[in-house]
Coordinates of C-alpha atoms in Angstrom, one line a residue:
M1 CA -77.6 -72.8 198.9
T2 CA -78.3 -75.3 196.2
H3 CA -81.2 -77.4 197.4
I4 CA -80.3 -80.6 195.5
I5 CA -77.1 -81.9 194.1
V6 CA -77.2 -84.7 191.5
I7 CA -74.0 -86.6 191.1
G8 CA -73.8 -88.0 187.6
G9 CA -75.1 -86.8 184.3
G10 CA -76.2 -90.0 182.7
A11 CA -79.8 -91.2 182.0
A12 CA -80.8 -91.5 185.7
G13 CA -79.0 -88.3 186.7
L14 CA -80.5 -86.2 184.0
M15 CA -84.0 -87.5 184.7
A16 CA -83.6 -86.9 188.4
A17 CA -82.2 -83.4 187.9
G18 CA -84.9 -82.3 185.5
T19 CA -87.7 -83.9 187.6
A20 CA -86.5 -82.1 190.8
A21 CA -86.3 -78.8 188.9
E22 CA -89.8 -79.2 187.5
E23 CA -91.0 -79.5 191.1
G24 CA -89.4 -76.2 191.9
A25 CA -86.1 -77.2 193.5
H26 CA -82.8 -75.5 192.8
V27 CA -80.6 -78.2 191.3
L28 CA -76.9 -78.5 190.6
L29 CA -75.8 -81.4 188.3
L30 CA -72.2 -82.6 188.8
E31 CA -70.8 -84.2 185.7
K32 CA -67.1 -85.1 185.3
N33 CA -67.3 -85.2 181.5
T34 CA -67.3 -82.2 179.2
R35 CA -71.0 -82.8 178.5
P36 CA -73.7 -85.0 180.1
G37 CA -74.9 -88.3 178.6
R38 CA -71.7 -89.7 177.2
K39 CA -72.5 -93.3 177.9
L40 CA -76.1 -92.8 176.8
A41 CA -74.8 -91.5 173.4
I42 CA -73.1 -94.8 172.6
T43 CA -75.8 -97.2 173.8
G44 CA -77.4 -99.5 171.2
K45 CA -74.5 -99.0 168.8
G46 CA -75.3 -95.3 168.8
R47 CA -79.0 -95.8 168.3
C48 CA -80.2 -95.9 172.0
N49 CA -82.8 -98.5 172.9
V50 CA -84.8 -96.0 175.0
T51 CA -87.2 -98.4 176.6
N52 CA -89.4 -101.4 175.8
N53 CA -93.0 -100.8 174.5
C54 CA -94.6 -103.1 177.1
D55 CA -96.5 -103.0 180.4
V56 CA -94.9 -102.7 183.8
S57 CA -95.4 -106.5 184.5
T58 CA -93.3 -107.3 181.5
V59 CA -90.5 -105.0 182.6
L60 CA -90.5 -106.7 186.0
A61 CA -90.4 -110.1 184.3
N62 CA -87.2 -109.0 182.6
V63 CA -85.5 -107.9 185.9
P64 CA -83.7 -110.9 187.4
T65 CA -82.2 -108.9 190.3
N66 CA -84.6 -107.5 193.0
P67 CA -87.6 -106.7 190.7
R68 CA -90.0 -106.1 193.6
F69 CA -87.9 -103.1 194.7
L70 CA -88.9 -101.4 191.4
Y71 CA -92.7 -101.5 191.9
S72 CA -93.2 -97.9 193.1
A73 CA -90.6 -96.5 190.6
L74 CA -92.2 -98.2 187.6
G75 CA -95.7 -97.4 188.9
G76 CA -94.8 -93.7 188.6
C77 CA -92.8 -93.9 185.4
S78 CA -93.9 -96.7 183.0
P79 CA -92.5 -97.3 179.5
A80 CA -95.6 -95.5 178.2
D81 CA -94.7 -92.5 180.4
V82 CA -91.1 -92.5 179.1
M83 CA -92.2 -92.7 175.5
A84 CA -94.7 -89.8 176.0
F85 CA -91.9 -87.8 177.7
F86 CA -89.5 -88.0 174.7
E87 CA -92.2 -87.5 172.1
R88 CA -93.2 -84.4 174.1
E89 CA -89.6 -83.2 174.1
G90 CA -89.4 -83.4 170.3
V91 CA -88.0 -86.9 169.7
P92 CA -90.2 -89.1 167.5
L93 CA -89.9 -92.8 168.5
K94 CA -90.4 -96.1 166.7
T95 CA -90.9 -99.7 168.0
E96 CA -88.9 -102.5 166.5
R97 CA -88.6 -106.3 166.9
G98 CA -89.0 -107.4 170.5
S99 CA -90.9 -104.2 171.3
R100 CA -87.6 -102.3 171.5
V101 CA -88.1 -98.5 171.3
F102 CA -85.6 -96.3 169.4
P103 CA -85.6 -92.7 168.2
A104 CA -87.0 -92.6 164.7
S105 CA -83.8 -91.0 163.6
D106 CA -81.7 -93.9 164.9
R107 CA -79.5 -91.3 166.7
A108 CA -78.8 -91.7 170.4
L109 CA -77.6 -88.1 170.4
D110 CA -81.2 -87.0 169.8
I111 CA -82.1 -88.5 173.2
V112 CA -79.1 -86.9 174.9
D113 CA -79.8 -83.5 173.3
A114 CA -83.5 -83.6 174.4
L115 CA -82.5 -84.3 178.0
C116 CA -79.9 -81.6 178.0
H117 CA -82.2 -79.0 176.5
W118 CA -84.9 -80.0 179.1
V119 CA -82.8 -79.6 182.2
R120 CA -81.2 -76.4 180.8
R121 CA -84.7 -75.0 180.2
L122 CA -85.7 -75.8 183.7
G123 CA -82.8 -73.9 185.2
V124 CA -80.6 -76.9 186.3
Q125 CA -77.0 -75.7 186.8
V126 CA -74.4 -78.0 185.3
M127 CA -71.0 -78.1 186.8
H128 CA -68.3 -80.1 185.0
A129 CA -66.4 -81.5 188.0
A130 CA -65.9 -84.8 189.7
A131 CA -67.5 -85.3 193.1
E132 CA -64.8 -86.0 195.6
E133 CA -66.8 -86.6 198.8
I134 CA -70.4 -86.6 200.1
L135 CA -70.5 -84.3 203.2
T136 CA -72.6 -85.2 206.2
A137 CA -73.4 -83.6 209.5
D138 CA -75.2 -85.3 212.4
G139 CA -75.7 -88.4 210.3
Q140 CA -77.4 -86.7 207.3
V141 CA -76.3 -85.2 204.0
C142 CA -75.3 -81.6 204.0
G143 CA -73.4 -81.3 200.7
V144 CA -70.8 -82.4 198.3
C145 CA -67.1 -81.7 197.9
A146 CA -66.3 -81.2 194.2
G147 CA -63.7 -79.3 192.3
G148 CA -62.0 -78.3 195.5
Q149 CA -65.2 -76.6 196.8
E150 CA -67.6 -77.5 199.5
L151 CA -71.1 -77.3 198.0
S152 CA -74.0 -77.1 200.4
A153 CA -77.2 -79.1 199.7
E154 CA -80.3 -80.3 201.5
A155 CA -80.3 -83.5 199.4
V156 CA -77.9 -85.4 197.2
I157 CA -78.9 -87.9 194.5
L158 CA -76.2 -90.4 193.6
A159 CA -76.6 -91.4 190.0
T160 CA -73.0 -92.3 189.1
G161 CA -73.8 -95.5 187.1
G162 CA -72.0 -98.8 187.7
A163 CA -68.5 -99.9 186.7
S164 CA -69.0 -100.6 183.0
Y165 CA -67.6 -98.4 180.3
P166 CA -65.3 -96.6 182.7
L167 CA -64.0 -94.2 180.0
T168 CA -67.6 -92.7 179.9
G169 CA -67.4 -91.8 183.6
S170 CA -68.9 -95.0 185.1
D171 CA -65.8 -95.9 187.1
G172 CA -67.3 -97.2 190.3
D173 CA -67.1 -93.9 192.3
G174 CA -70.7 -94.3 193.4
Y175 CA -69.9 -97.5 195.2
R176 CA -67.1 -95.7 197.1
F177 CA -69.5 -92.9 198.1
A178 CA -72.1 -95.4 199.3
K179 CA -69.6 -97.4 201.4
V180 CA -68.2 -94.2 203.0
T181 CA -71.8 -93.2 204.0
G182 CA -72.3 -96.6 205.7
H183 CA -74.0 -98.6 202.9
M184 CA -73.5 -102.2 201.9
V185 CA -72.4 -102.7 198.3
V186 CA -73.1 -106.0 196.6
P187 CA -69.8 -106.7 194.6
P188 CA -70.4 -105.6 191.0
R189 CA -70.1 -108.2 188.3
P190 CA -70.4 -107.8 184.5
S191 CA -73.8 -108.4 182.8
L192 CA -74.7 -108.1 179.1
V193 CA -71.0 -108.8 178.3
P194 CA -69.1 -110.9 175.8
L195 CA -68.4 -114.5 176.8
V196 CA -65.0 -116.3 177.0
E197 CA -64.7 -119.8 175.5
D198 CA -63.2 -122.7 177.2
G199 CA -61.4 -124.1 174.2
S200 CA -60.2 -122.9 170.8
T201 CA -63.2 -123.3 168.4
C202 CA -64.1 -119.6 168.4
T203 CA -60.5 -118.6 167.8
A204 CA -60.6 -120.6 164.5
L205 CA -63.7 -118.7 163.5
M206 CA -62.5 -115.2 164.7
G207 CA -64.3 -112.4 162.8
L208 CA -67.2 -114.6 161.5
S209 CA -70.6 -112.9 162.1
L210 CA -73.8 -115.0 162.0
K211 CA -77.3 -113.7 161.5
N212 CA -80.6 -115.3 162.1
V213 CA -79.2 -118.1 164.3
Q214 CA -80.6 -119.4 167.6
L215 CA -78.5 -119.6 170.7
T216 CA -79.4 -121.7 173.7
S217 CA -77.4 -121.5 176.9
F218 CA -77.1 -124.2 179.6
E219 CA -76.2 -124.1 183.3
N220 CA -75.1 -127.5 184.6
D221 CA -77.0 -129.0 181.6
K222 CA -80.2 -127.1 182.5
K223 CA -81.5 -124.8 179.7
I224 CA -81.6 -121.2 181.0
F225 CA -81.9 -119.1 177.8
T226 CA -82.9 -119.3 174.2
G227 CA -82.7 -116.4 171.8
F228 CA -82.7 -115.6 168.1
G229 CA -80.6 -113.0 166.3
E230 CA -77.0 -112.0 165.5
M231 CA -73.7 -113.1 167.1
L232 CA -70.0 -112.8 166.4
F233 CA -67.0 -115.2 166.9
T234 CA -63.9 -113.5 168.4
H235 CA -60.4 -114.4 169.4
F236 CA -61.6 -114.9 173.0
G237 CA -65.1 -116.4 172.4
L238 CA -68.5 -115.0 171.6
S239 CA -69.9 -111.5 171.2
G240 CA -72.8 -109.7 169.5
P241 CA -76.4 -109.0 170.6
L242 CA -77.4 -112.6 171.0
T243 CA -74.4 -113.4 173.2
L244 CA -74.9 -110.3 175.4
S245 CA -78.5 -111.4 176.1
A246 CA -77.4 -114.9 177.0
S247 CA -74.7 -113.6 179.3
A248 CA -77.2 -111.9 181.6
H249 CA -78.4 -115.4 182.6
M250 CA -74.9 -116.7 183.5
R251 CA -74.2 -115.4 187.0
H252 CA -72.4 -118.2 188.8
F253 CA -69.1 -118.8 187.1
G254 CA -66.8 -120.8 189.4
S255 CA -69.6 -122.8 191.0
K256 CA -71.6 -123.8 187.9
R257 CA -70.7 -125.0 184.4
Y258 CA -72.0 -123.1 181.3
R259 CA -72.1 -123.9 177.6
V260 CA -74.0 -122.7 174.6
E261 CA -75.4 -124.5 171.6
I262 CA -76.0 -122.6 168.4
D263 CA -78.7 -123.7 165.9
L264 CA -77.1 -122.7 162.6
K265 CA -80.4 -123.4 160.7
P266 CA -83.3 -122.5 163.0
A267 CA -85.7 -122.1 160.2
L268 CA -85.5 -125.8 159.3
D269 CA -86.6 -128.6 161.6
E270 CA -84.4 -131.7 161.6
K271 CA -86.4 -133.6 159.0
T272 CA -86.4 -130.7 156.6
L273 CA -82.7 -130.0 157.2
D274 CA -81.9 -133.7 156.6
R275 CA -83.7 -133.6 153.3
R276 CA -81.7 -130.5 152.4
I277 CA -78.4 -132.2 153.3
L278 CA -79.4 -135.3 151.1
S279 CA -80.2 -132.9 148.2
D280 CA -76.8 -131.2 148.5
F281 CA -75.1 -134.6 148.8
S282 CA -76.8 -135.8 145.6
E283 CA -75.2 -133.0 143.7
H284 CA -71.7 -133.7 145.1
K285 CA -71.8 -137.5 145.5
N286 CA -68.3 -137.9 144.0
S287 CA -66.8 -134.9 145.9
D288 CA -64.8 -134.8 149.1
F289 CA -67.1 -134.3 152.0
I290 CA -65.5 -130.9 152.9
N291 CA -66.3 -129.6 149.4
A292 CA -70.0 -130.5 149.6
L293 CA -71.1 -128.0 152.3
G294 CA -70.7 -124.7 150.5
G295 CA -74.5 -124.3 150.0
L296 CA -75.2 -124.8 153.7
L297 CA -72.5 -122.9 155.5
P298 CA -70.1 -119.9 155.3
R299 CA -66.7 -121.1 154.0
K300 CA -64.9 -120.3 157.3
L301 CA -67.3 -122.4 159.3
I302 CA -67.1 -125.6 157.1
P303 CA -63.8 -127.1 158.4
V304 CA -64.9 -126.5 162.0
V305 CA -68.3 -128.2 161.5
V306 CA -66.7 -131.1 159.7
D307 CA -64.2 -131.6 162.6
L308 CA -67.0 -131.4 165.3
A309 CA -69.1 -133.9 163.3
G310 CA -66.2 -136.3 163.4
I311 CA -66.3 -137.1 159.7
D312 CA -63.2 -137.5 157.5
P313 CA -63.1 -134.3 155.5
H314 CA -61.7 -136.1 152.4
C315 CA -64.1 -139.1 152.4
K316 CA -66.3 -139.2 149.3
V317 CA -69.8 -137.9 149.9
H318 CA -71.4 -141.1 148.5
S319 CA -69.6 -143.1 151.2
I320 CA -71.0 -141.1 154.2
T321 CA -73.1 -143.3 156.4
K322 CA -76.5 -142.6 157.9
A323 CA -74.9 -142.3 161.3
E324 CA -72.3 -139.8 160.0
R325 CA -75.1 -137.7 158.4
A326 CA -76.9 -137.7 161.7
A327 CA -73.7 -136.4 163.4
L328 CA -73.6 -133.6 160.9
L329 CA -77.2 -132.8 161.5
R330 CA -76.7 -132.6 165.3
T331 CA -73.7 -130.3 164.8
L332 CA -75.7 -127.9 162.6
K333 CA -78.6 -127.8 165.0
A334 CA -76.5 -127.7 168.2
F335 CA -73.1 -126.3 167.4
P336 CA -71.4 -126.5 170.9
V337 CA -69.2 -123.9 172.6
N338 CA -68.1 -124.3 176.3
I339 CA -68.0 -121.1 178.3
S340 CA -65.4 -120.4 181.0
G341 CA -66.4 -116.9 182.0
T342 CA -67.0 -113.4 180.8
R343 CA -64.9 -110.5 179.6
P344 CA -64.0 -107.9 182.3
V345 CA -66.7 -105.6 183.9
A346 CA -65.2 -102.6 181.9
E347 CA -66.5 -104.3 178.7
A348 CA -70.0 -104.9 180.0
I349 CA -73.0 -102.9 179.0
V350 CA -74.3 -103.0 182.6
T351 CA -73.2 -104.3 185.9
T352 CA -75.1 -106.5 188.3
G353 CA -74.5 -105.6 191.9
G354 CA -74.4 -102.2 193.6
V355 CA -75.9 -100.5 196.7
S356 CA -78.1 -103.0 198.6
V357 CA -81.8 -102.4 198.0
R358 CA -82.4 -103.3 201.7
E359 CA -80.8 -100.0 202.6
I360 CA -82.9 -97.9 200.2
S361 CA -86.6 -97.0 200.5
P362 CA -88.3 -98.4 197.4
K363 CA -91.1 -95.7 197.7
T364 CA -88.7 -92.7 197.6
M365 CA -85.2 -94.0 196.6
E366 CA -83.9 -92.4 199.9
S367 CA -81.2 -94.0 201.9
K368 CA -82.4 -95.7 205.1
K369 CA -79.1 -95.1 206.7
C370 CA -78.2 -91.5 205.7
P371 CA -81.2 -89.1 205.4
G372 CA -81.0 -86.8 202.5
L373 CA -79.1 -89.2 200.3
Y374 CA -80.9 -90.7 197.3
F375 CA -79.9 -93.3 194.7
A376 CA -80.9 -93.7 191.1
G377 CA -79.9 -96.0 188.2
E378 CA -77.2 -98.6 187.8
V379 CA -75.5 -97.8 191.1
I380 CA -78.4 -99.7 192.8
D381 CA -78.3 -103.5 192.9
V382 CA -80.9 -103.9 190.2
D383 CA -80.3 -104.9 186.5
A384 CA -82.3 -106.3 183.6
Y385 CA -82.0 -108.2 180.4
T386 CA -81.5 -106.5 177.0
G387 CA -84.3 -104.8 175.2
G388 CA -84.5 -101.3 176.8
F389 CA -85.3 -102.5 180.3
N390 CA -82.1 -101.2 181.9
L391 CA -82.7 -97.7 180.6
Q392 CA -86.3 -98.0 181.8
I393 CA -85.0 -98.7 185.3
A394 CA -82.7 -95.6 185.0
W395 CA -85.6 -93.3 183.9
A396 CA -88.0 -94.7 186.6
T397 CA -85.6 -94.6 189.6
G398 CA -84.2 -91.2 188.5
R399 CA -87.7 -89.7 188.3
L400 CA -88.7 -91.1 191.7
A401 CA -85.5 -89.9 193.3
G402 CA -86.0 -86.4 191.8
L403 CA -89.6 -86.2 193.0
S404 CA -88.8 -87.5 196.5
A405 CA -85.9 -85.2 197.0
A406 CA -87.8 -82.1 195.9
H407 CA -90.9 -82.9 198.0
K408 CA -88.9 -83.6 201.1
M409 CA -87.9 -80.0 201.2
E410 CA -91.5 -78.7 201.1

């Protein structure tokens, strides 16, 4: 008999499997892909933001959904613990802006390889098959049906991920297993996902990438997020790292209105930017207005800014009024984009929603409804902002589930 079966070979599943094996359990890892860690290998544009170099309280402050549920998990597996683990497994790490931690090589595959070598060294058996059903007897777990076989187990750890990036294996199977075993699943929604514009401004700017800009998002005119970094205009709206961060704060489409404002010149306050505009105007006083902004903006952005500022593109620069210059200044400091929604959950980096935390013990990750069933990672209704926090949740819940499952059999 295999003592523990782990369903899902992603970040949480690999951590759970290796941890349980370290505690002496016989572990079978079920992974439907040809090798574990497929989604992990593409995170962070192939670089893998392993965790955030911060304390546990900072992690919790970056978890908008059910942070208190994670106290025990993070208490036993902090960012410092995660960093020490990967360094110990031969992956040098580095900390970048925002305390984001990456492998020094900038290769996500180094993280995947380290985890795979670790579980293999500990004797974890990996079976490349999709789980079809969780088997129960007398209300508790007794195994898994996979690959046409009934596999016996004393405990099962469900670490299937959410519903984002379904081609990597995170196709929502875990929600189905949870429902069949009597659990409530909070409907999954996309988080850390590109945004869809209500309008056509972004379509006109499709393909334009901006660096070192500041984006502020509003919910019913209340400021809910401000960030600095890179973003991209697309045929449907906005994408890029800054957009993904903003999207995590937009959770009530349909009942609330959202918009973003982009500060195209965040390094300059309004007075300094106005002086810069006046300086440029003095050099182009006899030119058409639309031809006087080349020093301020990318060429593709100029006609859109001119239109939003409400200034005749062919009026001479020397005839622009103080009020018109103020309108240009406002547009440069608060370039507006109305948001109608997000792209589909399949395009999200993570999902918000999942198995209700009310039905999981926060001290063990074991189900309160089905003894012997444990949960880890994104399948649980917890999610965080960008910066390595979601992977930190996966490591911490995976480790706690692995420890708890192994110790229960003692």
